[in-house]
Amino acid sequence: MTINIFSVDLEEWFHILNTDQIPNINHWINMESRIVSNTVKLLNLLNKHKTRSTFFILGWVAEHYPELVKEIKIQGHQIGSHGYSHTLVYQQTPEEFKQDITRAEDAIRAACGEKPKAYRAPGFSITASTLWALDILAKAGYQYDASILPADGAYGGIPTANPLPCRLTNGLLEFPTSTLNVGKKRLPYLGGGYLRCLPLTLLSQLSHIQHDHLQPLVLYIHPRDIDPNQPRLNLPPLRQFKSYVGLKSTYDKLSYLLENFEWGSMNEFDDSSDHTPSYNSLEPMLA
Ligand SMILES: [Zn+2]
C-alpha cells in the first residue's frame, strides 16, 4: 500500500514570508509565542492516529524551544531542517545558504542530539535558478529534500518538475508537494493555505483521485494552520485571506485525512518503499 507523506514546517505564527509587518530576526524573541501549544496539539493528533511525520524544524525555533524539539524526537517523528532564519533560498548566495543550513543543524542537534537528514526550503524556494542548493544539501549529508513545488507558487515553484517522489543523481530523494492537473495547470492543494481554503469534501475528493492513481500524497502543515486565536498581521486583503482562511476547520480536515489515508514520515516511506521511481539526472524533473 502506498504510504503518504505527512510533514510539518515547525515555525511560529509570525513566520510569514515577504512582509514588513515582521521585525528583524533579532526581535523575534519579543513576539508572542504560540508554537508550543499548537505543536503539542498536532503531536497529540498524530499520536492518536499512530502516525509519524517529518518535522522540518526552523533552526531559530530549535534554539529557543529545545524541549519541544526533544519531545518531537522522543515521540518518534523524523527530524528535518527548515533552515535557520526562514530566508528564501534565492535571496542567498550558495555560501550564505550553506551557513544557514549549518547553523540550523547545530541548533537542532543541540536540542535533540540528532543531525537532520531532511530539508525543506522556506516558501519552496528551490527553483530552476537555485538547483545548486540540492547539491549543497547532498554534499552536507542530507538524504531527503521537500523543497520543490511542481507548480507556480507565491515564493517558488518549478511548474515543469516531476510531480512525484524521485531519486536525484546526487542521491537525494525528492518529495515534491502534492499537486493535481486542472486543465493545463498543476495546482497544489494539500498543504498550508491551499488546504485551509478548500472545503473538506473537495479536499477529500482530490486526495482520493491522487491516491487511486497510486501516487503518494505529500502533505505539509504549519502549527499556526490550526490556531484560530493567533494574532493577525496587518496584511493586504488577498494575503490576509490566504494567511488566515479556514483556521477553525483545519484541525478537523487533518483528523479526517489521518483517519482515511495511511501516512508516514519520509524515512518511513524510504524504508518501506520499493516503488520509488529512479531518475538518472535532474532533467526528468525539469522536462
Ligand atoms: Zn516556513
Short mmCIF file of C-alpha atoms and ligand atoms in Angstrom, two decimals:
data_model
loop_
_atom_site.label_atom_id
_atom_site.label_comp_id
_atom_site.label_asym_id
_atom_site.label_seq_id
_atom_site.Cartn_x
_atom_site.Cartn_y
_atom_site.Cartn_z
CA MET A 1 0.00 0.00 0.00
CA THR A 2 1.19 3.44 -0.80
CA ILE A 3 2.40 5.36 2.21
CA ASN A 4 1.57 9.02 2.03
CA ILE A 5 3.87 11.66 3.48
CA PHE A 6 2.80 13.84 6.40
CA SER A 7 5.09 16.80 7.08
CA VAL A 8 5.14 19.78 9.42
CA ASP A 9 7.09 23.01 8.92
CA LEU A 10 7.89 23.89 12.53
CA GLU A 11 7.73 27.66 12.77
CA GLU A 12 5.86 30.41 14.64
CA TRP A 13 2.61 32.13 13.66
CA PHE A 14 4.63 35.16 12.56
CA HIS A 15 6.95 33.33 10.16
CA ILE A 16 5.01 34.64 7.19
CA LEU A 17 7.19 35.45 4.18
CA ASN A 18 7.72 38.74 2.47
CA THR A 19 6.01 41.25 4.72
CA ASP A 20 7.33 44.31 6.51
CA GLN A 21 4.99 43.52 9.41
CA ILE A 22 7.56 41.14 10.92
CA PRO A 23 10.51 42.57 12.82
CA ASN A 24 14.11 41.58 12.19
CA ILE A 25 15.19 38.13 13.47
CA ASN A 26 16.91 39.77 16.46
CA HIS A 27 13.48 40.83 17.72
CA TRP A 28 11.55 37.62 17.07
CA ILE A 29 12.03 36.63 20.68
CA ASN A 30 9.93 39.64 21.74
CA MET A 31 6.94 38.44 19.71
CA GLU A 32 4.14 36.46 21.35
CA SER A 33 4.96 32.75 21.13
CA ARG A 34 2.30 30.18 20.25
CA ILE A 35 4.42 27.38 18.87
CA VAL A 36 4.49 25.06 21.87
CA SER A 37 0.74 24.76 22.43
CA ASN A 38 -0.02 24.49 18.70
CA THR A 39 2.64 21.85 18.13
CA VAL A 40 1.52 19.82 21.15
CA LYS A 41 -1.98 19.80 19.63
CA LEU A 42 -0.53 18.46 16.37
CA LEU A 43 1.61 15.90 18.19
CA ASN A 44 -1.43 14.63 20.11
CA LEU A 45 -3.42 14.33 16.88
CA LEU A 46 -0.59 12.40 15.18
CA ASN A 47 -0.24 10.22 18.25
CA LYS A 48 -3.96 9.45 18.26
CA HIS A 49 -3.62 8.18 14.68
CA LYS A 50 -0.33 6.39 15.40
CA THR A 51 1.27 8.41 12.62
CA ARG A 52 4.83 9.62 12.32
CA SER A 53 5.55 12.85 10.49
CA THR A 54 8.66 14.54 9.15
CA PHE A 55 9.18 17.78 11.09
CA PHE A 56 11.09 20.48 9.20
CA ILE A 57 12.33 22.47 12.17
CA LEU A 58 13.37 26.08 11.85
CA GLY A 59 16.84 26.43 13.46
CA TRP A 60 15.73 29.56 15.31
CA VAL A 61 12.86 27.59 16.83
CA ALA A 62 15.21 24.76 17.88
CA GLU A 63 17.49 27.30 19.56
CA HIS A 64 14.66 28.89 21.56
CA TYR A 65 12.40 25.88 22.18
CA PRO A 66 14.80 22.92 22.54
CA GLU A 67 12.41 20.99 24.81
CA LEU A 68 9.77 20.99 22.08
CA VAL A 69 12.25 19.58 19.57
CA LYS A 70 13.33 16.94 22.08
CA GLU A 71 9.67 15.94 22.56
CA ILE A 72 9.16 15.61 18.78
CA LYS A 73 12.12 13.26 18.64
CA ILE A 74 11.01 11.28 21.72
CA GLN A 75 7.64 10.72 20.04
CA GLY A 76 9.44 9.06 17.13
CA HIS A 77 9.00 11.66 14.41
CA GLN A 78 11.63 12.32 11.76
CA ILE A 79 13.84 15.31 12.47
CA GLY A 80 14.32 17.61 9.47
CA SER A 81 15.52 21.17 8.92
CA HIS A 82 13.69 24.24 7.61
CA GLY A 83 16.92 26.29 7.63
CA TYR A 84 17.81 28.74 10.41
CA SER A 85 16.47 32.16 9.51
CA HIS A 86 13.50 31.48 7.21
CA THR A 87 15.21 33.23 4.30
CA LEU A 88 14.20 32.35 0.73
CA VAL A 89 16.94 30.34 -0.99
CA TYR A 90 17.14 32.68 -3.99
CA GLN A 91 17.80 35.58 -1.65
CA GLN A 92 21.01 33.85 -0.50
CA THR A 93 24.33 33.11 -2.17
CA PRO A 94 25.41 29.45 -2.12
CA GLU A 95 27.82 30.35 0.70
CA GLU A 96 25.07 32.04 2.75
CA PHE A 97 22.78 29.06 2.13
CA LYS A 98 25.47 26.72 3.43
CA GLN A 99 25.90 28.86 6.54
CA ASP A 100 22.14 28.98 7.13
CA ILE A 101 21.67 25.20 6.95
CA THR A 102 24.77 24.60 9.11
CA ARG A 103 23.51 26.98 11.80
CA ALA A 104 20.15 25.20 11.74
CA GLU A 105 21.83 21.78 12.01
CA ASP A 106 23.84 22.96 15.03
CA ALA A 107 20.72 24.28 16.80
CA ILE A 108 18.68 21.15 16.03
CA ARG A 109 21.48 18.81 17.11
CA ALA A 110 21.98 20.82 20.33
CA ALA A 111 18.24 20.48 21.05
CA CYS A 112 17.69 16.78 20.37
CA GLY A 113 21.07 15.17 19.66
CA GLU A 114 20.29 14.40 16.04
CA LYS A 115 21.55 15.93 12.82
CA PRO A 116 18.68 16.47 10.37
CA LYS A 117 18.81 14.43 7.16
CA ALA A 118 15.77 16.04 5.53
CA TYR A 119 15.35 19.64 4.38
CA ARG A 120 12.57 21.90 3.15
CA ALA A 121 13.28 25.45 1.96
CA PRO A 122 11.09 28.32 3.19
CA GLY A 123 8.39 29.05 0.60
CA PHE A 124 9.50 26.08 -1.57
CA SER A 125 12.21 28.46 -2.79
CA ILE A 126 14.48 25.94 -4.50
CA THR A 127 13.60 26.97 -8.03
CA ALA A 128 15.07 26.38 -11.50
CA SER A 129 17.66 29.08 -10.77
CA THR A 130 18.70 27.71 -7.35
CA LEU A 131 19.08 23.98 -8.07
CA TRP A 132 22.67 24.33 -6.76
CA ALA A 133 21.11 24.17 -3.29
CA LEU A 134 20.21 20.49 -3.86
CA ASP A 135 23.87 19.63 -4.44
CA ILE A 136 24.93 21.54 -1.33
CA LEU A 137 22.37 19.56 0.68
CA ALA A 138 23.55 16.23 -0.74
CA LYS A 139 27.19 17.08 0.00
CA ALA A 140 26.23 18.08 3.55
CA GLY A 141 24.83 14.57 4.12
CA TYR A 142 21.12 15.16 3.59
CA GLN A 143 19.09 12.24 2.24
CA TYR A 144 15.69 13.86 1.67
CA ASP A 145 14.50 17.15 0.23
CA ALA A 146 10.97 18.53 0.03
CA SER A 147 11.64 21.99 -1.36
CA ILE A 148 10.15 21.55 -4.82
CA LEU A 149 6.66 22.78 -5.55
CA PRO A 150 5.92 21.35 -9.02
CA ALA A 151 3.61 24.27 -9.84
CA ASP A 152 3.58 28.06 -9.78
CA GLY A 153 3.80 29.21 -6.17
CA ALA A 154 3.91 32.55 -4.41
CA TYR A 155 7.60 32.24 -3.48
CA GLY A 156 8.87 29.32 -5.51
CA GLY A 157 7.84 26.52 -7.79
CA ILE A 158 9.08 24.64 -10.82
CA PRO A 159 5.89 24.07 -12.83
CA THR A 160 7.63 21.56 -15.13
CA ALA A 161 9.24 19.48 -12.37
CA ASN A 162 8.45 15.82 -11.90
CA PRO A 163 5.45 15.90 -9.53
CA LEU A 164 6.15 12.55 -7.86
CA PRO A 165 8.80 11.40 -5.37
CA CYS A 166 12.02 10.75 -7.26
CA ARG A 167 15.66 9.97 -6.67
CA LEU A 168 18.04 12.65 -7.94
CA THR A 169 21.52 11.90 -9.31
CA ASN A 170 23.13 13.47 -6.27
CA GLY A 171 21.39 10.80 -4.17
CA LEU A 172 18.67 12.96 -2.60
CA LEU A 173 15.17 11.51 -2.50
CA GLU A 174 12.95 14.41 -3.56
CA PHE A 175 9.37 14.72 -2.26
CA PRO A 176 7.52 17.36 -4.30
CA THR A 177 4.37 18.69 -2.66
CA SER A 178 1.14 17.16 -3.99
CA THR A 179 -0.45 18.83 -6.98
CA LEU A 180 -3.22 17.89 -9.38
CA ASN A 181 -3.69 18.80 -13.02
CA VAL A 182 -6.53 21.21 -13.58
CA GLY A 183 -6.72 21.95 -17.30
CA LYS A 184 -3.21 22.82 -18.40
CA LYS A 185 -2.16 23.91 -14.93
CA ARG A 186 -0.92 22.00 -11.93
CA LEU A 187 -2.42 23.18 -8.69
CA PRO A 188 -1.21 22.47 -5.16
CA TYR A 189 -3.99 21.51 -2.76
CA LEU A 190 -2.58 19.53 0.15
CA GLY A 191 -0.89 21.99 2.45
CA GLY A 192 -0.90 25.30 4.25
CA GLY A 193 -3.25 27.92 2.78
CA TYR A 194 -4.45 25.62 -0.03
CA LEU A 195 -5.60 23.01 2.47
CA ARG A 196 -7.16 25.64 4.74
CA CYS A 197 -9.01 27.21 1.85
CA LEU A 198 -10.58 24.10 0.27
CA PRO A 199 -13.78 22.58 1.68
CA LEU A 200 -13.29 19.13 3.19
CA THR A 201 -15.42 17.37 0.56
CA LEU A 202 -13.26 18.72 -2.29
CA LEU A 203 -10.03 18.08 -0.38
CA SER A 204 -11.14 14.52 0.19
CA GLN A 205 -12.10 14.02 -3.48
CA LEU A 206 -8.78 15.38 -4.73
CA SER A 207 -6.80 13.22 -2.28
CA HIS A 208 -8.74 10.14 -3.35
CA ILE A 209 -8.14 10.88 -7.05
CA GLN A 210 -4.39 11.05 -6.47
CA HIS A 211 -4.41 8.06 -4.14
CA ASP A 212 -6.40 5.97 -6.63
CA HIS A 213 -3.64 6.64 -9.17
CA LEU A 214 -1.20 5.14 -6.63
CA GLN A 215 0.51 8.49 -6.28
CA PRO A 216 1.75 9.13 -2.76
CA LEU A 217 0.20 12.23 -1.18
CA VAL A 218 2.71 14.73 0.19
CA LEU A 219 1.02 16.98 2.75
CA TYR A 220 2.53 19.91 4.64
CA ILE A 221 1.15 21.91 7.53
CA HIS A 222 2.32 24.56 9.99
CA PRO A 223 1.37 24.70 13.68
CA ARG A 224 -0.30 28.10 13.02
CA ASP A 225 -2.65 26.50 10.46
CA ILE A 226 -4.70 25.02 13.33
CA ASP A 227 -4.68 28.14 15.53
CA PRO A 228 -7.78 30.33 15.08
CA ASN A 229 -6.71 32.53 18.00
CA GLN A 230 -3.37 33.67 16.62
CA PRO A 231 -2.75 37.42 16.37
CA ARG A 232 -3.40 38.86 12.91
CA LEU A 233 -0.80 40.82 10.98
CA ASN A 234 -1.95 43.83 9.02
CA LEU A 235 -1.60 42.35 5.51
CA PRO A 236 -3.07 43.42 2.15
CA PRO A 237 -6.58 41.90 1.63
CA LEU A 238 -5.58 38.93 -0.58
CA ARG A 239 -2.68 37.97 1.70
CA GLN A 240 -4.92 38.45 4.71
CA PHE A 241 -7.31 35.92 3.19
CA LYS A 242 -4.57 33.44 2.23
CA SER A 243 -2.93 33.66 5.63
CA TYR A 244 -5.99 33.33 7.83
CA VAL A 245 -8.71 31.50 5.86
CA GLY A 246 -10.01 28.25 7.36
CA LEU A 247 -8.07 28.31 10.62
CA LYS A 248 -11.07 26.93 12.50
CA SER A 249 -11.68 23.95 10.22
CA THR A 250 -8.13 22.80 9.51
CA TYR A 251 -7.75 20.62 12.59
CA ASP A 252 -10.86 18.64 11.57
CA LYS A 253 -9.60 18.34 7.99
CA LEU A 254 -6.33 16.89 9.25
CA SER A 255 -8.26 14.48 11.50
CA TYR A 256 -10.27 13.31 8.50
CA LEU A 257 -7.19 12.83 6.31
CA LEU A 258 -5.33 11.00 9.08
CA GLU A 259 -8.36 8.75 9.60
CA ASN A 260 -8.87 7.94 5.93
CA PHE A 261 -5.35 7.56 4.49
CA GLU A 262 -2.17 5.86 5.64
CA TRP A 263 0.58 8.36 6.44
CA GLY A 264 4.21 8.27 7.44
CA SER A 265 7.44 10.23 7.52
CA MET A 266 9.86 10.45 4.60
CA ASN A 267 12.29 7.97 6.11
CA GLU A 268 9.43 5.51 6.71
CA PHE A 269 8.44 5.87 3.05
CA ASP A 270 12.07 5.27 2.02
CA ASP A 271 12.45 2.24 4.31
CA SER A 272 9.22 0.60 3.19
CA SER A 273 9.23 1.53 -0.44
CA ASP A 274 10.37 -0.44 -3.43
CA HIS A 275 8.31 1.68 -5.76
CA THR A 276 10.22 4.94 -5.66
CA PRO A 277 10.91 5.91 -9.24
CA SER A 278 14.56 6.35 -10.04
CA TYR A 279 15.86 9.01 -12.38
CA ASN A 280 19.37 9.40 -13.71
CA SER A 281 19.53 13.13 -13.78
CA LEU A 282 17.74 16.27 -12.78
CA GLU A 283 16.50 16.61 -16.34
CA PRO A 284 13.36 14.48 -15.95
CA MET A 285 12.44 16.78 -13.08
CA LEU A 286 12.62 19.71 -15.40
CA ALA A 287 11.27 18.02 -18.53
ZN ZN B 1 8.32 28.16 6.53
#
